[in-house]
Amino acid sequence: MSRPRILSLYEGLFAGGARVLHTNVITGLHVDGAHEHSVLSIASQARREGALQPMTDDPRYRWLREAGIEVSDLGREAGVVAPAPESFTAAELEIAADAVARADVILTLKEQPLGLLLALDARGLLPDVPIAACLHRSDPTHSGAAVRWLGELAASGRLTSTISCAESTSDAYARFLTPAVDRFVIPNGVDLARYRPKPYERMPLRTQLGIAGAAPVVVFAARFDAMKDPGLFLRAVASHARRDARAQYVMCGAGMTADNTALTAAITEAGAPADRIHRLGIRDDMPRVYRSADIVALTSAFGEASPLCLIEGAACGATPVTTAVGDAAQVVSGIGLVTPHDADAIAGAWAKVIARRPDYRAAALAARHRVGSGRMLDAYRGAIDGLAERADVAA
């Protein structure tokens, strides 16, 4: 019996936790022989947070190709707004129709690619195969028109299921779905072989940045976006820096660069010490970054579901400190701290962790087993196999 053919639709391949997660899932399932996966990306490059990110330069693209997964694209440029159904050309729909015609199951990475499926359906080009939307946010209203497309696909009977990375996500999207749509919740996990403590790797990045071995380091791994609330992080930095003259702060992600004038202005406005803030931009070596850190911080205002940075950092021994968004409180339970959206409170939490660093590090490392990707891959395999079996029965 041939392996089920699974097509994943991406809005684009660019930096972001959801893309890391989904790409890890499908490469894992493809390599272990469970399915035959392929990817269709609407965009071939993305312009986000002031940075142009070509698909072929993205680590996720390389992971897919190295796993032997076919990747095709429609040649668009992804921006802030997802492409509407009516925007697709006949040539683009012909490429997409060929890809979906070869699939036994269709997955979409978040709701943004659903406009493409609606466009295909309107033209009679969407085959009768199970469709699952993989959701990674806890605030559908910030998805723009894409959440409406989710509702339309559900109402038409074409959407089979949703796979959410958090209970908060599943609950938030439920009102846009019909009772016929199955809802699965599969918490995020990480590759523990990649995200693991290596004591001898604490110093290389610190040395490169001129940070002393004994200096506390707080890492903020996020893009420069209102959802992540970098302004709140910087105000917390200003508050904490006044308490601890040794501490250093690392910002990495799209837009976290010295040439981002908006970030420079935010640092000045917050009164944060620019000489103690290291702006690294997009990194391909996040385990190395986390191993250099004492704390992985998240100050998001909305949208988070099961934040990957908290799990990745904890698996490397850093202590997660987060605002209460999505399922973040459950993610860090027993290994980190949850704070209100208040700079002084966040700074106080950082100080508490630094004062008891050995205890918090030990707790994070003792909990590594609960964030491994094995459980997650098994759950995705089961959900996708169920969809493929449903397709076989219908046939």
PDB file of C-alpha atoms in Angstrom, residues 122-371:
ATOM      1  CA  ALA A 122     -14.930  28.503  -6.806  1.00  0.00           C
ATOM      2  CA  ARG A 123     -13.546  27.306 -10.129  1.00  0.00           C
ATOM      3  CA  GLY A 124     -14.224  23.611  -9.535  1.00  0.00           C
ATOM      4  CA  LEU A 125     -10.508  22.847  -9.182  1.00  0.00           C
ATOM      5  CA  LEU A 126     -10.479  21.632  -5.575  1.00  0.00           C
ATOM      6  CA  PRO A 127     -10.662  17.810  -5.291  1.00  0.00           C
ATOM      7  CA  ASP A 128     -12.817  16.125  -2.685  1.00  0.00           C
ATOM      8  CA  VAL A 129     -10.025  15.367  -0.215  1.00  0.00           C
ATOM      9  CA  PRO A 130      -9.791  16.025   3.538  1.00  0.00           C
ATOM     10  CA  ILE A 131      -8.508  19.499   4.446  1.00  0.00           C
ATOM     11  CA  ALA A 132      -7.040  20.368   7.842  1.00  0.00           C
ATOM     12  CA  ALA A 133      -6.086  23.887   8.907  1.00  0.00           C
ATOM     13  CA  CYS A 134      -3.125  23.873  11.308  1.00  0.00           C
ATOM     14  CA  LEU A 135      -3.676  26.845  13.640  1.00  0.00           C
ATOM     15  CA  HIS A 136      -1.055  28.604  15.757  1.00  0.00           C
ATOM     16  CA  ARG A 137      -2.630  31.770  17.156  1.00  0.00           C
ATOM     17  CA  SER A 138      -4.951  32.563  20.030  1.00  0.00           C
ATOM     18  CA  ASP A 139      -6.562  35.655  18.479  1.00  0.00           C
ATOM     19  CA  PRO A 140      -8.400  34.985  15.195  1.00  0.00           C
ATOM     20  CA  THR A 141      -9.415  38.632  14.858  1.00  0.00           C
ATOM     21  CA  HIS A 142      -5.794  39.597  14.214  1.00  0.00           C
ATOM     22  CA  SER A 143      -5.729  37.314  11.162  1.00  0.00           C
ATOM     23  CA  GLY A 144      -7.612  39.816   9.038  1.00  0.00           C
ATOM     24  CA  ALA A 145      -9.784  38.356   6.300  1.00  0.00           C
ATOM     25  CA  ALA A 146      -8.156  34.928   6.665  1.00  0.00           C
ATOM     26  CA  VAL A 147     -10.386  33.958   9.580  1.00  0.00           C
ATOM     27  CA  ARG A 148     -13.404  34.723   7.399  1.00  0.00           C
ATOM     28  CA  TRP A 149     -12.012  32.375   4.751  1.00  0.00           C
ATOM     29  CA  LEU A 150     -11.737  29.699   7.444  1.00  0.00           C
ATOM     30  CA  GLY A 151     -15.407  30.184   8.271  1.00  0.00           C
ATOM     31  CA  GLU A 152     -16.408  30.067   4.605  1.00  0.00           C
ATOM     32  CA  LEU A 153     -14.516  26.848   3.981  1.00  0.00           C
ATOM     33  CA  ALA A 154     -16.068  25.313   7.093  1.00  0.00           C
ATOM     34  CA  ALA A 155     -19.584  26.405   6.117  1.00  0.00           C
ATOM     35  CA  SER A 156     -19.118  24.927   2.633  1.00  0.00           C
ATOM     36  CA  GLY A 157     -18.333  21.534   4.136  1.00  0.00           C
ATOM     37  CA  ARG A 158     -14.868  21.454   2.560  1.00  0.00           C
ATOM     38  CA  LEU A 159     -12.909  21.961   5.798  1.00  0.00           C
ATOM     39  CA  THR A 160     -12.547  18.611   7.565  1.00  0.00           C
ATOM     40  CA  SER A 161     -10.657  19.543  10.715  1.00  0.00           C
ATOM     41  CA  THR A 162      -8.422  21.957  12.559  1.00  0.00           C
ATOM     42  CA  ILE A 163      -5.198  21.006  14.320  1.00  0.00           C
ATOM     43  CA  SER A 164      -4.350  23.560  16.999  1.00  0.00           C
ATOM     44  CA  CYS A 165      -1.105  23.817  18.935  1.00  0.00           C
ATOM     45  CA  ALA A 166      -2.892  25.008  22.098  1.00  0.00           C
ATOM     46  CA  GLU A 167      -6.239  24.734  23.867  1.00  0.00           C
ATOM     47  CA  SER A 168      -6.507  28.534  23.740  1.00  0.00           C
ATOM     48  CA  THR A 169      -6.192  28.361  19.960  1.00  0.00           C
ATOM     49  CA  SER A 170      -8.842  25.687  19.536  1.00  0.00           C
ATOM     50  CA  ASP A 171     -11.252  27.542  21.803  1.00  0.00           C
ATOM     51  CA  ALA A 172     -10.686  30.889  20.087  1.00  0.00           C
ATOM     52  CA  TYR A 173     -11.381  29.542  16.587  1.00  0.00           C
ATOM     53  CA  ALA A 174     -14.358  27.357  17.550  1.00  0.00           C
ATOM     54  CA  ARG A 175     -16.919  30.099  16.875  1.00  0.00           C
ATOM     55  CA  PHE A 176     -15.850  30.301  13.232  1.00  0.00           C
ATOM     56  CA  LEU A 177     -16.370  26.577  12.638  1.00  0.00           C
ATOM     57  CA  THR A 178     -19.351  24.298  12.169  1.00  0.00           C
ATOM     58  CA  PRO A 179     -20.032  21.269  14.412  1.00  0.00           C
ATOM     59  CA  ALA A 180     -18.987  19.016  11.544  1.00  0.00           C
ATOM     60  CA  VAL A 181     -15.376  20.212  11.715  1.00  0.00           C
ATOM     61  CA  ASP A 182     -13.232  18.020  13.966  1.00  0.00           C
ATOM     62  CA  ARG A 183     -10.910  19.883  16.328  1.00  0.00           C
ATOM     63  CA  PHE A 184      -7.595  18.395  17.440  1.00  0.00           C
ATOM     64  CA  VAL A 185      -5.164  19.944  19.929  1.00  0.00           C
ATOM     65  CA  ILE A 186      -1.515  18.859  19.647  1.00  0.00           C
ATOM     66  CA  PRO A 187       0.863  20.800  21.916  1.00  0.00           C
ATOM     67  CA  ASN A 188       4.176  21.883  20.442  1.00  0.00           C
ATOM     68  CA  GLY A 189       7.368  19.920  20.975  1.00  0.00           C
ATOM     69  CA  VAL A 190      11.022  20.334  20.017  1.00  0.00           C
ATOM     70  CA  ASP A 191      13.871  18.113  18.891  1.00  0.00           C
ATOM     71  CA  LEU A 192      15.644  17.371  22.158  1.00  0.00           C
ATOM     72  CA  ALA A 193      18.765  16.238  20.308  1.00  0.00           C
ATOM     73  CA  ARG A 194      19.113  19.753  18.870  1.00  0.00           C
ATOM     74  CA  TYR A 195      17.775  21.771  21.792  1.00  0.00           C
ATOM     75  CA  ARG A 196      19.855  20.487  24.675  1.00  0.00           C
ATOM     76  CA  PRO A 197      22.298  21.895  27.194  1.00  0.00           C
ATOM     77  CA  LYS A 198      25.986  21.990  26.262  1.00  0.00           C
ATOM     78  CA  PRO A 199      27.871  23.732  29.065  1.00  0.00           C
ATOM     79  CA  TYR A 200      30.938  24.326  26.881  1.00  0.00           C
ATOM     80  CA  GLU A 201      28.740  26.293  24.433  1.00  0.00           C
ATOM     81  CA  ARG A 202      27.746  28.896  27.031  1.00  0.00           C
ATOM     82  CA  MET A 203      30.734  31.056  26.150  1.00  0.00           C
ATOM     83  CA  PRO A 204      31.252  31.209  22.342  1.00  0.00           C
ATOM     84  CA  LEU A 205      28.423  33.664  21.655  1.00  0.00           C
ATOM     85  CA  ARG A 206      29.154  35.572  24.858  1.00  0.00           C
ATOM     86  CA  THR A 207      32.792  35.914  23.834  1.00  0.00           C
ATOM     87  CA  GLN A 208      31.774  37.089  20.372  1.00  0.00           C
ATOM     88  CA  LEU A 209      29.505  39.729  21.906  1.00  0.00           C
ATOM     89  CA  GLY A 210      31.932  40.729  24.652  1.00  0.00           C
ATOM     90  CA  ILE A 211      29.734  39.398  27.474  1.00  0.00           C
ATOM     91  CA  ALA A 212      31.440  38.107  30.615  1.00  0.00           C
ATOM     92  CA  GLY A 213      30.797  34.529  31.672  1.00  0.00           C
ATOM     93  CA  ALA A 214      29.260  35.594  34.991  1.00  0.00           C
ATOM     94  CA  ALA A 215      26.981  38.270  33.517  1.00  0.00           C
ATOM     95  CA  PRO A 216      23.233  37.461  33.517  1.00  0.00           C
ATOM     96  CA  VAL A 217      21.872  37.269  29.956  1.00  0.00           C
ATOM     97  CA  VAL A 218      18.214  37.731  28.972  1.00  0.00           C
ATOM     98  CA  VAL A 219      17.278  36.594  25.456  1.00  0.00           C
ATOM     99  CA  PHE A 220      14.259  37.998  23.595  1.00  0.00           C
ATOM    100  CA  ALA A 221      13.664  35.760  20.561  1.00  0.00           C
ATOM    101  CA  ALA A 222      10.893  37.431  18.574  1.00  0.00           C
ATOM    102  CA  ARG A 223      10.231  39.477  15.474  1.00  0.00           C
ATOM    103  CA  PHE A 224       9.847  43.253  15.688  1.00  0.00           C
ATOM    104  CA  ASP A 225       6.067  43.286  15.737  1.00  0.00           C
ATOM    105  CA  ALA A 226       3.320  44.749  17.924  1.00  0.00           C
ATOM    106  CA  MET A 227       2.170  41.248  18.829  1.00  0.00           C
ATOM    107  CA  LYS A 228       5.522  40.590  20.544  1.00  0.00           C
ATOM    108  CA  ASP A 229       5.436  44.024  22.267  1.00  0.00           C
ATOM    109  CA  PRO A 230       9.158  44.805  22.028  1.00  0.00           C
ATOM    110  CA  GLY A 231       8.441  48.160  23.685  1.00  0.00           C
ATOM    111  CA  LEU A 232       7.366  46.377  26.869  1.00  0.00           C
ATOM    112  CA  PHE A 233      10.486  44.215  26.740  1.00  0.00           C
ATOM    113  CA  LEU A 234      12.677  47.317  26.406  1.00  0.00           C
ATOM    114  CA  ARG A 235      10.936  49.056  29.296  1.00  0.00           C
ATOM    115  CA  ALA A 236      11.573  45.943  31.372  1.00  0.00           C
ATOM    116  CA  VAL A 237      15.217  46.080  30.273  1.00  0.00           C
ATOM    117  CA  ALA A 238      15.426  49.692  31.439  1.00  0.00           C
ATOM    118  CA  SER A 239      13.943  48.754  34.820  1.00  0.00           C
ATOM    119  CA  HIS A 240      16.119  45.663  35.250  1.00  0.00           C
ATOM    120  CA  ALA A 241      19.319  47.373  34.099  1.00  0.00           C
ATOM    121  CA  ARG A 242      18.943  49.906  36.903  1.00  0.00           C
ATOM    122  CA  ARG A 243      18.887  47.024  39.405  1.00  0.00           C
ATOM    123  CA  ASP A 244      21.643  44.908  37.864  1.00  0.00           C
ATOM    124  CA  ALA A 245      24.683  46.620  36.364  1.00  0.00           C
ATOM    125  CA  ARG A 246      26.042  43.288  35.052  1.00  0.00           C
ATOM    126  CA  ALA A 247      23.059  42.133  32.989  1.00  0.00           C
ATOM    127  CA  GLN A 248      23.124  41.991  29.191  1.00  0.00           C
ATOM    128  CA  TYR A 249      20.181  41.649  26.815  1.00  0.00           C
ATOM    129  CA  VAL A 250      20.055  39.831  23.476  1.00  0.00           C
ATOM    130  CA  MET A 251      17.352  40.507  20.876  1.00  0.00           C
ATOM    131  CA  CYS A 252      17.078  38.216  17.848  1.00  0.00           C
ATOM    132  CA  GLY A 253      14.495  37.766  15.135  1.00  0.00           C
ATOM    133  CA  ALA A 254      13.270  39.606  12.052  1.00  0.00           C
ATOM    134  CA  GLY A 255      13.755  43.347  12.482  1.00  0.00           C
ATOM    135  CA  MET A 256      15.950  43.016  15.576  1.00  0.00           C
ATOM    136  CA  THR A 257      18.863  44.753  13.895  1.00  0.00           C
ATOM    137  CA  ALA A 258      20.911  47.906  14.398  1.00  0.00           C
ATOM    138  CA  ASP A 259      19.683  49.332  11.084  1.00  0.00           C
ATOM    139  CA  ASN A 260      16.026  49.161  12.164  1.00  0.00           C
ATOM    140  CA  THR A 261      15.408  52.813  13.033  1.00  0.00           C
ATOM    141  CA  ALA A 262      12.090  51.972  14.704  1.00  0.00           C
ATOM    142  CA  LEU A 263      13.869  49.611  17.101  1.00  0.00           C
ATOM    143  CA  THR A 264      16.554  52.197  17.813  1.00  0.00           C
ATOM    144  CA  ALA A 265      13.839  54.747  18.579  1.00  0.00           C
ATOM    145  CA  ALA A 266      12.064  52.264  20.855  1.00  0.00           C
ATOM    146  CA  ILE A 267      15.270  51.673  22.815  1.00  0.00           C
ATOM    147  CA  THR A 268      15.701  55.410  23.305  1.00  0.00           C
ATOM    148  CA  GLU A 269      12.050  55.928  24.226  1.00  0.00           C
ATOM    149  CA  ALA A 270      12.202  53.140  26.826  1.00  0.00           C
ATOM    150  CA  GLY A 271      15.347  54.556  28.391  1.00  0.00           C
ATOM    151  CA  ALA A 272      17.083  51.209  27.953  1.00  0.00           C
ATOM    152  CA  PRO A 273      20.911  51.048  27.862  1.00  0.00           C
ATOM    153  CA  ALA A 274      21.736  50.597  24.170  1.00  0.00           C
ATOM    154  CA  ASP A 275      25.310  49.538  24.964  1.00  0.00           C
ATOM    155  CA  ARG A 276      24.022  46.487  26.836  1.00  0.00           C
ATOM    156  CA  ILE A 277      21.502  45.422  24.158  1.00  0.00           C
ATOM    157  CA  HIS A 278      22.798  43.096  21.437  1.00  0.00           C
ATOM    158  CA  ARG A 279      20.680  43.118  18.278  1.00  0.00           C
ATOM    159  CA  LEU A 280      21.383  39.938  16.310  1.00  0.00           C
ATOM    160  CA  GLY A 281      18.570  39.791  13.732  1.00  0.00           C
ATOM    161  CA  ILE A 282      17.467  36.450  12.287  1.00  0.00           C
ATOM    162  CA  ARG A 283      19.574  33.553  13.567  1.00  0.00           C
ATOM    163  CA  ASP A 284      19.967  30.017  12.278  1.00  0.00           C
ATOM    164  CA  ASP A 285      21.713  28.851  15.463  1.00  0.00           C
ATOM    165  CA  MET A 286      19.056  29.338  18.134  1.00  0.00           C
ATOM    166  CA  PRO A 287      20.251  26.451  20.364  1.00  0.00           C
ATOM    167  CA  ARG A 288      23.590  28.247  20.621  1.00  0.00           C
ATOM    168  CA  VAL A 289      21.820  31.502  21.499  1.00  0.00           C
ATOM    169  CA  TYR A 290      19.702  29.858  24.209  1.00  0.00           C
ATOM    170  CA  ARG A 291      22.722  28.086  25.716  1.00  0.00           C
ATOM    171  CA  SER A 292      24.374  31.467  26.256  1.00  0.00           C
ATOM    172  CA  ALA A 293      21.319  32.720  28.168  1.00  0.00           C
ATOM    173  CA  ASP A 294      20.005  32.583  31.692  1.00  0.00           C
ATOM    174  CA  ILE A 295      16.473  33.720  30.798  1.00  0.00           C
ATOM    175  CA  VAL A 296      14.335  33.472  27.657  1.00  0.00           C
ATOM    176  CA  ALA A 297      11.799  36.299  27.847  1.00  0.00           C
ATOM    177  CA  LEU A 298       8.452  36.755  26.150  1.00  0.00           C
ATOM    178  CA  THR A 299       6.413  39.950  26.564  1.00  0.00           C
ATOM    179  CA  SER A 300       3.718  39.369  23.938  1.00  0.00           C
ATOM    180  CA  ALA A 301       0.517  41.385  24.119  1.00  0.00           C
ATOM    181  CA  PHE A 302      -1.714  38.999  22.144  1.00  0.00           C
ATOM    182  CA  GLY A 303      -1.723  36.194  19.623  1.00  0.00           C
ATOM    183  CA  GLU A 304       0.590  33.652  21.209  1.00  0.00           C
ATOM    184  CA  ALA A 305      -0.671  30.094  21.498  1.00  0.00           C
ATOM    185  CA  SER A 306       2.083  27.688  22.602  1.00  0.00           C
ATOM    186  CA  PRO A 307       5.203  29.864  22.200  1.00  0.00           C
ATOM    187  CA  LEU A 308       8.034  27.823  20.743  1.00  0.00           C
ATOM    188  CA  CYS A 309      10.810  30.065  22.082  1.00  0.00           C
ATOM    189  CA  LEU A 310       9.840  29.234  25.674  1.00  0.00           C
ATOM    190  CA  ILE A 311      10.057  25.502  25.001  1.00  0.00           C
ATOM    191  CA  GLU A 312      13.277  25.729  23.002  1.00  0.00           C
ATOM    192  CA  GLY A 313      14.954  27.916  25.610  1.00  0.00           C
ATOM    193  CA  ALA A 314      13.905  25.700  28.522  1.00  0.00           C
ATOM    194  CA  ALA A 315      15.157  22.570  26.727  1.00  0.00           C
ATOM    195  CA  CYS A 316      18.576  24.247  26.562  1.00  0.00           C
ATOM    196  CA  GLY A 317      18.480  25.180  30.255  1.00  0.00           C
ATOM    197  CA  ALA A 318      17.308  28.808  30.058  1.00  0.00           C
ATOM    198  CA  THR A 319      14.447  29.834  32.344  1.00  0.00           C
ATOM    199  CA  PRO A 320      11.283  31.037  30.556  1.00  0.00           C
ATOM    200  CA  VAL A 321       9.628  34.210  31.853  1.00  0.00           C
ATOM    201  CA  THR A 322       6.468  35.182  29.984  1.00  0.00           C
ATOM    202  CA  THR A 323       3.355  37.263  30.000  1.00  0.00           C
ATOM    203  CA  ALA A 324       0.074  35.335  30.283  1.00  0.00           C
ATOM    204  CA  VAL A 325      -0.877  34.881  26.633  1.00  0.00           C
ATOM    205  CA  GLY A 326      -2.403  31.789  25.024  1.00  0.00           C
ATOM    206  CA  ASP A 327      -1.182  28.621  26.724  1.00  0.00           C
ATOM    207  CA  ALA A 328       2.105  30.225  27.842  1.00  0.00           C
ATOM    208  CA  ALA A 329       1.295  29.788  31.542  1.00  0.00           C
ATOM    209  CA  GLN A 330       0.778  26.040  31.049  1.00  0.00           C
ATOM    210  CA  VAL A 331       3.968  25.813  28.979  1.00  0.00           C
ATOM    211  CA  VAL A 332       6.168  27.271  31.739  1.00  0.00           C
ATOM    212  CA  SER A 333       4.360  25.705  34.692  1.00  0.00           C
ATOM    213  CA  GLY A 334       6.938  24.413  37.165  1.00  0.00           C
ATOM    214  CA  ILE A 335       9.937  25.646  35.155  1.00  0.00           C
ATOM    215  CA  GLY A 336       9.487  29.413  34.808  1.00  0.00           C
ATOM    216  CA  LEU A 337       7.485  32.478  35.764  1.00  0.00           C
ATOM    217  CA  VAL A 338       4.386  34.256  34.438  1.00  0.00           C
ATOM    218  CA  THR A 339       4.145  38.035  34.780  1.00  0.00           C
ATOM    219  CA  PRO A 340       1.580  40.770  34.212  1.00  0.00           C
ATOM    220  CA  HIS A 341       2.091  43.191  31.321  1.00  0.00           C
ATOM    221  CA  ASP A 342       4.116  45.518  33.511  1.00  0.00           C
ATOM    222  CA  ALA A 343       7.774  46.410  32.991  1.00  0.00           C
ATOM    223  CA  ASP A 344       8.710  46.591  36.682  1.00  0.00           C
ATOM    224  CA  ALA A 345       6.995  43.270  37.408  1.00  0.00           C
ATOM    225  CA  ILE A 346       8.836  41.639  34.523  1.00  0.00           C
ATOM    226  CA  ALA A 347      12.153  43.071  35.701  1.00  0.00           C
ATOM    227  CA  GLY A 348      11.401  41.773  39.196  1.00  0.00           C
ATOM    228  CA  ALA A 349      10.755  38.294  37.807  1.00  0.00           C
ATOM    229  CA  TRP A 350      14.078  38.354  35.953  1.00  0.00           C
ATOM    230  CA  ALA A 351      15.842  39.370  39.169  1.00  0.00           C
ATOM    231  CA  LYS A 352      14.161  36.507  41.037  1.00  0.00           C
ATOM    232  CA  VAL A 353      15.303  33.969  38.462  1.00  0.00           C
ATOM    233  CA  ILE A 354      18.866  35.283  38.434  1.00  0.00           C
ATOM    234  CA  ALA A 355      19.034  35.130  42.233  1.00  0.00           C
ATOM    235  CA  ARG A 356      18.003  31.447  42.145  1.00  0.00           C
ATOM    236  CA  ARG A 357      19.489  30.529  38.788  1.00  0.00           C
ATOM    237  CA  PRO A 358      20.740  26.998  39.667  1.00  0.00           C
ATOM    238  CA  ASP A 359      17.315  25.971  40.969  1.00  0.00           C
ATOM    239  CA  TYR A 360      15.429  27.262  37.942  1.00  0.00           C
ATOM    240  CA  ARG A 361      17.918  25.735  35.511  1.00  0.00           C
ATOM    241  CA  ALA A 362      17.620  22.361  37.212  1.00  0.00           C
ATOM    242  CA  ALA A 363      13.817  22.528  36.988  1.00  0.00           C
ATOM    243  CA  ALA A 364      13.920  23.306  33.254  1.00  0.00           C
ATOM    244  CA  LEU A 365      16.295  20.468  32.502  1.00  0.00           C
ATOM    245  CA  ALA A 366      14.320  18.002  34.622  1.00  0.00           C
ATOM    246  CA  ALA A 367      11.224  18.795  32.537  1.00  0.00           C
ATOM    247  CA  ARG A 368      12.845  18.242  29.141  1.00  0.00           C
ATOM    248  CA  HIS A 369      10.991  14.958  28.637  1.00  0.00           C
ATOM    249  CA  ARG A 370       7.635  16.730  28.510  1.00  0.00           C
ATOM    250  CA  VAL A 371       8.561  19.015  25.583  1.00  0.00           C
TER     251      VAL A 371
END
